[in-house]
mmCIF file with all atom_site columns, C-alpha atoms and ligand atoms in Angstrom:
data_model
loop_
_atom_site.group_PDB
_atom_site.id
_atom_site.type_symbol
_atom_site.label_atom_id
_atom_site.label_alt_id
_atom_site.label_comp_id
_atom_site.label_asym_id
_atom_site.label_entity_id
_atom_site.label_seq_id
_atom_site.pdbx_PDB_ins_code
_atom_site.Cartn_x
_atom_site.Cartn_y
_atom_site.Cartn_z
_atom_site.occupancy
_atom_site.B_iso_or_equiv
_atom_site.pdbx_formal_charge
_atom_site.auth_seq_id
_atom_site.auth_comp_id
_atom_site.auth_asym_id
_atom_site.auth_atom_id
_atom_site.pdbx_PDB_model_num
ATOM   1   C  CA  . UNK Z 1 1   ? 0.000  0.000  0.000  1.00 0.00 ? 1265 UNK Z CA  1
ATOM   2   C  CA  . UNK Z 1 2   ? 2.680  2.376  1.081  1.00 0.00 ? 1266 UNK Z CA  1
ATOM   3   C  CA  . UNK Z 1 3   ? 4.001  3.795  -2.150 1.00 0.00 ? 1267 UNK Z CA  1
ATOM   4   C  CA  . UNK Z 1 4   ? 0.630  4.657  -3.568 1.00 0.00 ? 1268 UNK Z CA  1
ATOM   5   C  CA  . UNK Z 1 5   ? -0.366 6.418  -0.368 1.00 0.00 ? 1269 UNK Z CA  1
ATOM   6   C  CA  . UNK Z 1 6   ? 2.889  8.285  -0.305 1.00 0.00 ? 1270 UNK Z CA  1
ATOM   7   C  CA  . UNK Z 1 7   ? 2.318  9.520  -3.829 1.00 0.00 ? 1271 UNK Z CA  1
ATOM   8   C  CA  . UNK Z 1 8   ? -1.204 10.597 -2.998 1.00 0.00 ? 1272 UNK Z CA  1
ATOM   9   C  CA  . UNK Z 1 9   ? -0.012 12.370 0.145  1.00 0.00 ? 1273 UNK Z CA  1
ATOM   10  C  CA  . UNK Z 1 10  ? 2.793  14.107 -1.717 1.00 0.00 ? 1274 UNK Z CA  1
ATOM   11  C  CA  . UNK Z 1 11  ? 0.399  15.210 -4.404 1.00 0.00 ? 1275 UNK Z CA  1
ATOM   12  C  CA  . UNK Z 1 12  ? -1.925 16.521 -1.723 1.00 0.00 ? 1276 UNK Z CA  1
ATOM   13  C  CA  . UNK Z 1 13  ? 0.921  18.421 -0.108 1.00 0.00 ? 1277 UNK Z CA  1
ATOM   14  C  CA  . UNK Z 1 14  ? 1.923  19.971 -3.396 1.00 0.00 ? 1278 UNK Z CA  1
ATOM   15  C  CA  . UNK Z 1 15  ? -1.656 20.899 -4.130 1.00 0.00 ? 1279 UNK Z CA  1
ATOM   16  C  CA  . UNK Z 1 16  ? -1.741 22.721 -0.839 1.00 0.00 ? 1280 UNK Z CA  1
ATOM   17  C  CA  . UNK Z 1 17  ? 1.263  24.817 -1.866 1.00 0.00 ? 1281 UNK Z CA  1
ATOM   18  C  CA  . UNK Z 1 18  ? -0.784 26.402 -4.591 1.00 0.00 ? 1282 UNK Z CA  1
ATOM   19  C  CA  . UNK Z 1 19  ? -3.939 26.692 -2.517 1.00 0.00 ? 1283 UNK Z CA  1
ATOM   20  C  CA  . UNK Z 1 20  ? -2.484 28.114 0.677  1.00 0.00 ? 1284 UNK Z CA  1
ATOM   21  C  CA  . UNK Z 1 21  ? 0.023  30.388 -0.998 1.00 0.00 ? 1285 UNK Z CA  1
ATOM   22  C  CA  . UNK Z 1 22  ? -2.893 32.462 -2.181 1.00 0.00 ? 1286 UNK Z CA  1
ATOM   23  C  CA  . UNK Z 1 23  ? -4.874 32.255 1.014  1.00 0.00 ? 1287 UNK Z CA  1
ATOM   24  C  CA  . UNK Z 1 24  ? -2.407 32.824 3.829  1.00 0.00 ? 1288 UNK Z CA  1
ATOM   25  C  CA  . UNK Z 1 25  ? 0.099  35.588 4.470  1.00 0.00 ? 1289 UNK Z CA  1
ATOM   26  C  CA  . UNK Z 1 26  ? 3.772  34.634 4.962  1.00 0.00 ? 1290 UNK Z CA  1
ATOM   27  C  CA  . UNK Z 1 27  ? 3.422  35.474 8.664  1.00 0.00 ? 1291 UNK Z CA  1
ATOM   28  C  CA  . UNK Z 1 28  ? 0.623  32.898 8.993  1.00 0.00 ? 1292 UNK Z CA  1
ATOM   29  C  CA  . UNK Z 1 29  ? 2.585  30.274 7.092  1.00 0.00 ? 1293 UNK Z CA  1
ATOM   30  C  CA  . UNK Z 1 30  ? 5.610  30.740 9.345  1.00 0.00 ? 1294 UNK Z CA  1
ATOM   31  C  CA  . UNK Z 1 31  ? 3.534  30.423 12.508 1.00 0.00 ? 1295 UNK Z CA  1
ATOM   32  C  CA  . UNK Z 1 32  ? 1.730  27.426 11.069 1.00 0.00 ? 1296 UNK Z CA  1
ATOM   33  C  CA  . UNK Z 1 33  ? 4.871  25.496 10.187 1.00 0.00 ? 1297 UNK Z CA  1
ATOM   34  C  CA  . UNK Z 1 34  ? 6.415  26.232 13.581 1.00 0.00 ? 1298 UNK Z CA  1
ATOM   35  C  CA  . UNK Z 1 35  ? 3.220  25.025 15.286 1.00 0.00 ? 1299 UNK Z CA  1
ATOM   36  C  CA  . UNK Z 1 36  ? 3.220  21.838 13.209 1.00 0.00 ? 1300 UNK Z CA  1
ATOM   37  C  CA  . UNK Z 1 37  ? 6.807  21.154 14.253 1.00 0.00 ? 1301 UNK Z CA  1
ATOM   38  C  CA  . UNK Z 1 38  ? 5.862  21.749 17.910 1.00 0.00 ? 1302 UNK Z CA  1
ATOM   39  C  CA  . UNK Z 1 39  ? 2.846  19.439 17.801 1.00 0.00 ? 1303 UNK Z CA  1
ATOM   40  C  CA  . UNK Z 1 40  ? 4.880  16.813 15.954 1.00 0.00 ? 1304 UNK Z CA  1
ATOM   41  C  CA  . UNK Z 1 41  ? 7.514  16.960 18.640 1.00 0.00 ? 1305 UNK Z CA  1
ATOM   42  C  CA  . UNK Z 1 42  ? 4.908  16.646 21.365 1.00 0.00 ? 1306 UNK Z CA  1
ATOM   43  C  CA  . UNK Z 1 43  ? 3.315  13.562 19.815 1.00 0.00 ? 1307 UNK Z CA  1
ATOM   44  C  CA  . UNK Z 1 44  ? 6.734  12.039 19.165 1.00 0.00 ? 1308 UNK Z CA  1
ATOM   45  C  CA  . UNK Z 1 45  ? 7.483  12.578 22.856 1.00 0.00 ? 1309 UNK Z CA  1
ATOM   46  C  CA  . UNK Z 1 46  ? 4.371  10.590 23.789 1.00 0.00 ? 1310 UNK Z CA  1
ATOM   47  C  CA  . UNK Z 1 47  ? 5.424  7.767  21.449 1.00 0.00 ? 1311 UNK Z CA  1
ATOM   48  C  CA  . UNK Z 1 48  ? 8.958  7.846  22.790 1.00 0.00 ? 1312 UNK Z CA  1
ATOM   49  C  CA  . UNK Z 1 49  ? 7.600  7.350  26.306 1.00 0.00 ? 1313 UNK Z CA  1
ATOM   50  C  CA  . UNK Z 1 50  ? 5.897  4.140  25.148 1.00 0.00 ? 1314 UNK Z CA  1
ATOM   51  C  CA  . UNK Z 1 51  ? 9.014  2.962  23.323 1.00 0.00 ? 1315 UNK Z CA  1
ATOM   52  C  CA  . UNK Z 1 52  ? 11.194 3.514  26.367 1.00 0.00 ? 1316 UNK Z CA  1
ATOM   53  C  CA  . UNK Z 1 53  ? 8.628  1.919  28.633 1.00 0.00 ? 1317 UNK Z CA  1
ATOM   54  C  CA  . UNK Z 1 54  ? 8.041  5.062  30.710 1.00 0.00 ? 1318 UNK Z CA  1
ATOM   55  C  CA  . UNK Z 1 55  ? 4.351  4.649  29.859 1.00 0.00 ? 1319 UNK Z CA  1
ATOM   56  C  CA  . UNK Z 1 56  ? 2.688  1.386  28.787 1.00 0.00 ? 1320 UNK Z CA  1
ATOM   57  C  CA  . UNK Z 1 57  ? 2.377  0.743  25.064 1.00 0.00 ? 1321 UNK Z CA  1
ATOM   58  C  CA  . UNK Z 1 58  ? -1.213 1.662  24.197 1.00 0.00 ? 1322 UNK Z CA  1
ATOM   59  C  CA  . UNK Z 1 59  ? -2.056 0.807  20.606 1.00 0.00 ? 1323 UNK Z CA  1
ATOM   60  C  CA  . UNK Z 1 60  ? -5.056 3.097  20.258 1.00 0.00 ? 1324 UNK Z CA  1
ATOM   61  C  CA  . UNK Z 1 61  ? -3.208 6.104  21.642 1.00 0.00 ? 1325 UNK Z CA  1
ATOM   62  C  CA  . UNK Z 1 62  ? -0.061 5.294  19.677 1.00 0.00 ? 1326 UNK Z CA  1
ATOM   63  C  CA  . UNK Z 1 63  ? -2.008 5.177  16.405 1.00 0.00 ? 1327 UNK Z CA  1
ATOM   64  C  CA  . UNK Z 1 64  ? -3.700 8.502  17.206 1.00 0.00 ? 1328 UNK Z CA  1
ATOM   65  C  CA  . UNK Z 1 65  ? -0.374 10.192 17.838 1.00 0.00 ? 1329 UNK Z CA  1
ATOM   66  C  CA  . UNK Z 1 66  ? 1.108  8.606  14.724 1.00 0.00 ? 1330 UNK Z CA  1
ATOM   67  C  CA  . UNK Z 1 67  ? -1.808 9.755  12.579 1.00 0.00 ? 1331 UNK Z CA  1
ATOM   68  C  CA  . UNK Z 1 68  ? -1.522 13.267 13.974 1.00 0.00 ? 1332 UNK Z CA  1
ATOM   69  C  CA  . UNK Z 1 69  ? 2.144  13.325 13.027 1.00 0.00 ? 1333 UNK Z CA  1
ATOM   70  C  CA  . UNK Z 1 70  ? 1.600  11.812 9.574  1.00 0.00 ? 1334 UNK Z CA  1
ATOM   71  C  CA  . UNK Z 1 71  ? -1.243 14.164 8.681  1.00 0.00 ? 1335 UNK Z CA  1
ATOM   72  C  CA  . UNK Z 1 72  ? 0.376  17.342 9.918  1.00 0.00 ? 1336 UNK Z CA  1
ATOM   73  C  CA  . UNK Z 1 73  ? 3.617  16.589 8.129  1.00 0.00 ? 1337 UNK Z CA  1
ATOM   74  C  CA  . UNK Z 1 74  ? 1.809  15.696 4.913  1.00 0.00 ? 1338 UNK Z CA  1
ATOM   75  C  CA  . UNK Z 1 75  ? 0.156  19.101 4.843  1.00 0.00 ? 1339 UNK Z CA  1
ATOM   76  C  CA  . UNK Z 1 76  ? 2.901  21.306 6.159  1.00 0.00 ? 1340 UNK Z CA  1
ATOM   77  C  CA  . UNK Z 1 77  ? 5.464  21.189 3.342  1.00 0.00 ? 1341 UNK Z CA  1
ATOM   78  C  CA  . UNK Z 1 78  ? 3.325  23.818 1.685  1.00 0.00 ? 1342 UNK Z CA  1
ATOM   79  C  CA  . UNK Z 1 79  ? 4.105  26.303 4.425  1.00 0.00 ? 1343 UNK Z CA  1
ATOM   80  C  CA  . UNK Z 1 80  ? 7.688  26.659 3.142  1.00 0.00 ? 1344 UNK Z CA  1
ATOM   81  C  CA  . UNK Z 1 81  ? 6.468  28.016 -0.184 1.00 0.00 ? 1345 UNK Z CA  1
ATOM   82  C  CA  . UNK Z 1 82  ? 7.904  30.974 -2.103 1.00 0.00 ? 1346 UNK Z CA  1
ATOM   83  C  CA  . UNK Z 1 83  ? 7.815  34.268 -0.201 1.00 0.00 ? 1347 UNK Z CA  1
ATOM   84  C  CA  . UNK Z 1 84  ? 7.658  32.657 3.250  1.00 0.00 ? 1348 UNK Z CA  1
ATOM   85  C  CA  . UNK Z 1 85  ? 11.329 33.273 4.026  1.00 0.00 ? 1349 UNK Z CA  1
ATOM   86  C  CA  . UNK Z 1 86  ? 10.342 36.315 6.065  1.00 0.00 ? 1350 UNK Z CA  1
ATOM   87  C  CA  . UNK Z 1 87  ? 7.303  37.973 7.637  1.00 0.00 ? 1351 UNK Z CA  1
ATOM   88  C  CA  . UNK Z 1 88  ? 7.612  36.707 11.232 1.00 0.00 ? 1352 UNK Z CA  1
ATOM   89  C  CA  . UNK Z 1 89  ? 10.505 35.581 13.443 1.00 0.00 ? 1353 UNK Z CA  1
ATOM   90  C  CA  . UNK Z 1 90  ? 11.840 32.432 11.780 1.00 0.00 ? 1354 UNK Z CA  1
ATOM   91  C  CA  . UNK Z 1 91  ? 14.774 30.075 11.936 1.00 0.00 ? 1355 UNK Z CA  1
ATOM   92  C  CA  . UNK Z 1 92  ? 14.224 28.795 8.405  1.00 0.00 ? 1356 UNK Z CA  1
ATOM   93  C  CA  . UNK Z 1 93  ? 17.541 29.027 6.568  1.00 0.00 ? 1357 UNK Z CA  1
ATOM   94  C  CA  . UNK Z 1 94  ? 17.680 31.038 3.353  1.00 0.00 ? 1358 UNK Z CA  1
ATOM   95  C  CA  . UNK Z 1 95  ? 18.973 27.930 1.540  1.00 0.00 ? 1359 UNK Z CA  1
ATOM   96  C  CA  . UNK Z 1 96  ? 15.439 26.501 1.622  1.00 0.00 ? 1360 UNK Z CA  1
ATOM   97  C  CA  . UNK Z 1 97  ? 14.592 28.993 -1.102 1.00 0.00 ? 1361 UNK Z CA  1
ATOM   98  C  CA  . UNK Z 1 98  ? 17.956 29.048 -2.893 1.00 0.00 ? 1362 UNK Z CA  1
ATOM   99  C  CA  . UNK Z 1 99  ? 18.044 25.233 -3.292 1.00 0.00 ? 1363 UNK Z CA  1
ATOM   100 C  CA  . UNK Z 1 100 ? 14.328 24.339 -3.232 1.00 0.00 ? 1364 UNK Z CA  1
ATOM   101 C  CA  . UNK Z 1 101 ? 14.746 20.964 -4.960 1.00 0.00 ? 1365 UNK Z CA  1
ATOM   102 C  CA  . UNK Z 1 102 ? 17.087 19.651 -2.280 1.00 0.00 ? 1366 UNK Z CA  1
ATOM   103 C  CA  . UNK Z 1 103 ? 14.811 20.897 0.485  1.00 0.00 ? 1367 UNK Z CA  1
ATOM   104 C  CA  . UNK Z 1 104 ? 11.736 19.437 -1.206 1.00 0.00 ? 1368 UNK Z CA  1
ATOM   105 C  CA  . UNK Z 1 105 ? 13.452 16.059 -1.551 1.00 0.00 ? 1369 UNK Z CA  1
ATOM   106 C  CA  . UNK Z 1 106 ? 14.113 16.041 2.191  1.00 0.00 ? 1370 UNK Z CA  1
ATOM   107 C  CA  . UNK Z 1 107 ? 10.567 17.089 2.971  1.00 0.00 ? 1371 UNK Z CA  1
ATOM   108 C  CA  . UNK Z 1 108 ? 9.131  14.421 0.666  1.00 0.00 ? 1372 UNK Z CA  1
ATOM   109 C  CA  . UNK Z 1 109 ? 11.222 11.816 2.460  1.00 0.00 ? 1373 UNK Z CA  1
ATOM   110 C  CA  . UNK Z 1 110 ? 9.926  13.168 5.751  1.00 0.00 ? 1374 UNK Z CA  1
ATOM   111 C  CA  . UNK Z 1 111 ? 6.327  12.855 4.510  1.00 0.00 ? 1375 UNK Z CA  1
ATOM   112 C  CA  . UNK Z 1 112 ? 6.970  9.317  3.271  1.00 0.00 ? 1376 UNK Z CA  1
ATOM   113 C  CA  . UNK Z 1 113 ? 8.497  8.055  6.520  1.00 0.00 ? 1377 UNK Z CA  1
ATOM   114 C  CA  . UNK Z 1 114 ? 5.885  9.775  8.688  1.00 0.00 ? 1378 UNK Z CA  1
ATOM   115 C  CA  . UNK Z 1 115 ? 3.202  8.217  6.470  1.00 0.00 ? 1379 UNK Z CA  1
ATOM   116 C  CA  . UNK Z 1 116 ? 4.375  4.760  7.545  1.00 0.00 ? 1380 UNK Z CA  1
ATOM   117 C  CA  . UNK Z 1 117 ? 4.171  5.592  11.248 1.00 0.00 ? 1381 UNK Z CA  1
ATOM   118 C  CA  . UNK Z 1 118 ? 0.454  4.820  11.867 1.00 0.00 ? 1382 UNK Z CA  1
ATOM   119 C  CA  . UNK Z 1 119 ? 0.805  1.260  10.511 1.00 0.00 ? 1383 UNK Z CA  1
ATOM   120 C  CA  . UNK Z 1 120 ? 3.948  0.766  12.581 1.00 0.00 ? 1384 UNK Z CA  1
ATOM   121 C  CA  . UNK Z 1 121 ? 2.202  2.090  15.686 1.00 0.00 ? 1385 UNK Z CA  1
ATOM   122 C  CA  . UNK Z 1 122 ? -0.641 -0.368 15.116 1.00 0.00 ? 1386 UNK Z CA  1
ATOM   123 C  CA  . UNK Z 1 123 ? 1.800  -3.295 15.405 1.00 0.00 ? 1387 UNK Z CA  1
ATOM   124 C  CA  . UNK Z 1 124 ? 3.592  -3.373 18.721 1.00 0.00 ? 1388 UNK Z CA  1
ATOM   125 C  CA  . UNK Z 1 125 ? 6.211  -1.374 20.615 1.00 0.00 ? 1389 UNK Z CA  1
ATOM   126 C  CA  . UNK Z 1 126 ? 8.981  -2.868 18.463 1.00 0.00 ? 1390 UNK Z CA  1
ATOM   127 C  CA  . UNK Z 1 127 ? 7.483  -2.011 15.076 1.00 0.00 ? 1391 UNK Z CA  1
ATOM   128 C  CA  . UNK Z 1 128 ? 6.730  1.446  16.439 1.00 0.00 ? 1392 UNK Z CA  1
ATOM   129 C  CA  . UNK Z 1 129 ? 10.300 1.838  17.642 1.00 0.00 ? 1393 UNK Z CA  1
ATOM   130 C  CA  . UNK Z 1 130 ? 11.773 0.913  14.246 1.00 0.00 ? 1394 UNK Z CA  1
ATOM   131 C  CA  . UNK Z 1 131 ? 9.694  3.438  12.291 1.00 0.00 ? 1395 UNK Z CA  1
ATOM   132 C  CA  . UNK Z 1 132 ? 10.079 6.078  15.003 1.00 0.00 ? 1396 UNK Z CA  1
ATOM   133 C  CA  . UNK Z 1 133 ? 13.821 5.886  14.378 1.00 0.00 ? 1397 UNK Z CA  1
ATOM   134 C  CA  . UNK Z 1 134 ? 13.306 6.440  10.646 1.00 0.00 ? 1398 UNK Z CA  1
ATOM   135 C  CA  . UNK Z 1 135 ? 11.088 9.463  11.248 1.00 0.00 ? 1399 UNK Z CA  1
ATOM   136 C  CA  . UNK Z 1 136 ? 13.286 11.144 13.833 1.00 0.00 ? 1400 UNK Z CA  1
ATOM   137 C  CA  . UNK Z 1 137 ? 16.438 10.657 11.740 1.00 0.00 ? 1401 UNK Z CA  1
ATOM   138 C  CA  . UNK Z 1 138 ? 14.926 13.079 9.208  1.00 0.00 ? 1402 UNK Z CA  1
ATOM   139 C  CA  . UNK Z 1 139 ? 14.420 15.776 11.865 1.00 0.00 ? 1403 UNK Z CA  1
ATOM   140 C  CA  . UNK Z 1 140 ? 18.106 16.034 12.568 1.00 0.00 ? 1404 UNK Z CA  1
ATOM   141 C  CA  . UNK Z 1 141 ? 19.214 15.743 8.954  1.00 0.00 ? 1405 UNK Z CA  1
ATOM   142 C  CA  . UNK Z 1 142 ? 17.035 18.642 7.921  1.00 0.00 ? 1406 UNK Z CA  1
ATOM   143 C  CA  . UNK Z 1 143 ? 17.653 20.810 10.970 1.00 0.00 ? 1407 UNK Z CA  1
ATOM   144 C  CA  . UNK Z 1 144 ? 21.414 20.479 10.550 1.00 0.00 ? 1408 UNK Z CA  1
ATOM   145 C  CA  . UNK Z 1 145 ? 21.195 21.992 7.072  1.00 0.00 ? 1409 UNK Z CA  1
ATOM   146 C  CA  . UNK Z 1 146 ? 18.077 24.136 7.022  1.00 0.00 ? 1410 UNK Z CA  1
ATOM   147 C  CA  . UNK Z 1 147 ? 17.316 25.400 10.522 1.00 0.00 ? 1411 UNK Z CA  1
ATOM   148 C  CA  . UNK Z 1 148 ? 19.327 28.330 11.793 1.00 0.00 ? 1412 UNK Z CA  1
ATOM   149 C  CA  . UNK Z 1 149 ? 20.407 28.736 15.392 1.00 0.00 ? 1413 UNK Z CA  1
ATOM   150 C  CA  . UNK Z 1 150 ? 18.788 32.114 15.909 1.00 0.00 ? 1414 UNK Z CA  1
ATOM   151 C  CA  . UNK Z 1 151 ? 15.395 33.526 15.010 1.00 0.00 ? 1415 UNK Z CA  1
ATOM   152 C  CA  . UNK Z 1 152 ? 15.444 36.395 12.553 1.00 0.00 ? 1416 UNK Z CA  1
ATOM   153 C  CA  . UNK Z 1 153 ? 12.660 38.620 11.314 1.00 0.00 ? 1417 UNK Z CA  1
HETATM 154 C  C1  . HEC S 2 .   ? 12.749 18.990 5.692  1.00 0.00 ? 1736 HEC S C1  1
HETATM 155 C  C2  . HEC S 2 .   ? 13.177 19.786 6.816  1.00 0.00 ? 1736 HEC S C2  1
HETATM 156 C  C3  . HEC S 2 .   ? 12.704 19.519 8.210  1.00 0.00 ? 1736 HEC S C3  1
HETATM 157 C  C4  . HEC S 2 .   ? 12.349 18.339 8.774  1.00 0.00 ? 1736 HEC S C4  1
HETATM 158 C  C5  . HEC S 2 .   ? 12.338 16.948 8.147  1.00 0.00 ? 1736 HEC S C5  1
HETATM 159 C  C6  . HEC S 2 .   ? 11.979 18.618 10.136 1.00 0.00 ? 1736 HEC S C6  1
HETATM 160 N  N1  . HEC S 2 .   ? 12.107 19.944 10.396 1.00 0.00 ? 1736 HEC S N1  1
HETATM 161 FE FE1 . HEC S 2 .   ? 11.703 20.853 12.174 1.00 0.00 ? 1736 HEC S FE1 1
HETATM 162 N  N2  . HEC S 2 .   ? 12.195 22.643 11.350 1.00 0.00 ? 1736 HEC S N2  1
HETATM 163 C  C7  . HEC S 2 .   ? 12.637 22.838 10.056 1.00 0.00 ? 1736 HEC S C7  1
HETATM 164 C  C8  . HEC S 2 .   ? 12.821 24.252 9.816  1.00 0.00 ? 1736 HEC S C8  1
HETATM 165 C  C9  . HEC S 2 .   ? 13.294 24.880 8.532  1.00 0.00 ? 1736 HEC S C9  1
HETATM 166 C  C10 . HEC S 2 .   ? 12.478 24.906 11.012 1.00 0.00 ? 1736 HEC S C10 1
HETATM 167 C  C11 . HEC S 2 .   ? 12.429 26.415 11.266 1.00 0.00 ? 1736 HEC S C11 1
HETATM 168 C  C12 . HEC S 2 .   ? 11.020 26.907 10.870 1.00 0.00 ? 1736 HEC S C12 1
HETATM 169 C  C13 . HEC S 2 .   ? 10.834 28.398 11.088 1.00 0.00 ? 1736 HEC S C13 1
HETATM 170 O  O1  . HEC S 2 .   ? 11.284 28.923 12.120 1.00 0.00 ? 1736 HEC S O1  1
HETATM 171 O  O2  . HEC S 2 .   ? 10.191 29.031 10.223 1.00 0.00 ? 1736 HEC S O2  1
HETATM 172 C  C14 . HEC S 2 .   ? 12.089 23.865 11.966 1.00 0.00 ? 1736 HEC S C14 1
HETATM 173 C  C15 . HEC S 2 .   ? 11.696 24.114 13.276 1.00 0.00 ? 1736 HEC S C15 1
HETATM 174 C  C16 . HEC S 2 .   ? 11.373 23.141 14.207 1.00 0.00 ? 1736 HEC S C16 1
HETATM 175 C  C17 . HEC S 2 .   ? 10.988 23.392 15.580 1.00 0.00 ? 1736 HEC S C17 1
HETATM 176 C  C18 . HEC S 2 .   ? 10.896 24.768 16.256 1.00 0.00 ? 1736 HEC S C18 1
HETATM 177 C  C19 . HEC S 2 .   ? 9.546  25.412 15.928 1.00 0.00 ? 1736 HEC S C19 1
HETATM 178 C  C20 . HEC S 2 .   ? 9.395  26.807 16.525 1.00 0.00 ? 1736 HEC S C20 1
HETATM 179 O  O3  . HEC S 2 .   ? 8.479  27.021 17.321 1.00 0.00 ? 1736 HEC S O3  1
HETATM 180 O  O4  . HEC S 2 .   ? 10.217 27.684 16.198 1.00 0.00 ? 1736 HEC S O4  1
HETATM 181 C  C21 . HEC S 2 .   ? 10.735 22.168 16.152 1.00 0.00 ? 1736 HEC S C21 1
HETATM 182 C  C22 . HEC S 2 .   ? 10.270 21.904 17.582 1.00 0.00 ? 1736 HEC S C22 1
HETATM 183 C  C23 . HEC S 2 .   ? 10.965 21.163 15.141 1.00 0.00 ? 1736 HEC S C23 1
HETATM 184 N  N3  . HEC S 2 .   ? 11.337 21.776 13.964 1.00 0.00 ? 1736 HEC S N3  1
HETATM 185 C  C24 . HEC S 2 .   ? 10.778 19.808 15.326 1.00 0.00 ? 1736 HEC S C24 1
HETATM 186 C  C25 . HEC S 2 .   ? 10.927 18.857 14.314 1.00 0.00 ? 1736 HEC S C25 1
HETATM 187 C  C26 . HEC S 2 .   ? 10.770 17.431 14.529 1.00 0.00 ? 1736 HEC S C26 1
HETATM 188 C  C27 . HEC S 2 .   ? 10.427 16.783 15.844 1.00 0.00 ? 1736 HEC S C27 1
HETATM 189 C  C28 . HEC S 2 .   ? 10.983 16.845 13.316 1.00 0.00 ? 1736 HEC S C28 1
HETATM 190 C  C29 . HEC S 2 .   ? 10.978 15.387 12.956 1.00 0.00 ? 1736 HEC S C29 1
HETATM 191 C  C30 . HEC S 2 .   ? 9.811  14.634 13.262 1.00 0.00 ? 1736 HEC S C30 1
HETATM 192 C  C31 . HEC S 2 .   ? 11.286 17.896 12.362 1.00 0.00 ? 1736 HEC S C31 1
HETATM 193 N  N4  . HEC S 2 .   ? 11.240 19.099 13.009 1.00 0.00 ? 1736 HEC S N4  1
HETATM 194 C  C32 . HEC S 2 .   ? 11.555 17.657 11.040 1.00 0.00 ? 1736 HEC S C32 1
HETATM 195 C  C33 . HEC S 2 .   ? 12.873 21.881 9.122  1.00 0.00 ? 1736 HEC S C33 1
HETATM 196 C  C34 . HEC S 2 .   ? 12.573 20.529 9.244  1.00 0.00 ? 1736 HEC S C34 1
#
């Protein structure tokens, strides 16, 4: 199933670029993408607790968190569209817009791996752990290259 879903999700994300670029101001897009990253991190934290055994593995809750993550990530690539490099305090590096193909490739990979998280969460703590590692690897890879240390206006 995966590949087809990934393609559909990517297409949906790209479609949103066009739609939201016209609807939302850069300031809104910046706040939106930062909020998505925050919520993603929060849900990943809940999953991490189950993986580490701090909280019991709860399939229903794990799937909900995983779906939240997958859906938000699928939609949020659009918020890095043209013209959203400034407008509100941001740590997005200027290279996102000077090398958009490289950034998009990373984001697409992020969408693809996050898209596999709900199925992994529906298995057991071990399948969740394996896909969690794939998802979180992308956070660091992208932040190293495309997230600045300081906020700028
Ligand atoms: C393809 C690139 C990319 C990936 C993948 C990515 N991020 Fe980010 N992240 C960014 C960029 C760029 C910013 C800065 C956004 C801004 O300030 O406008 C950011 C900002 C953040 C922030 C700070 C938001 C704020 O309030 O300023 C958090 C938290 C965060 N990311 C968490 C994550 C987590 C967790 C993952 C992995 C599940 C992840 N990110 C994956 C690029 C990425």
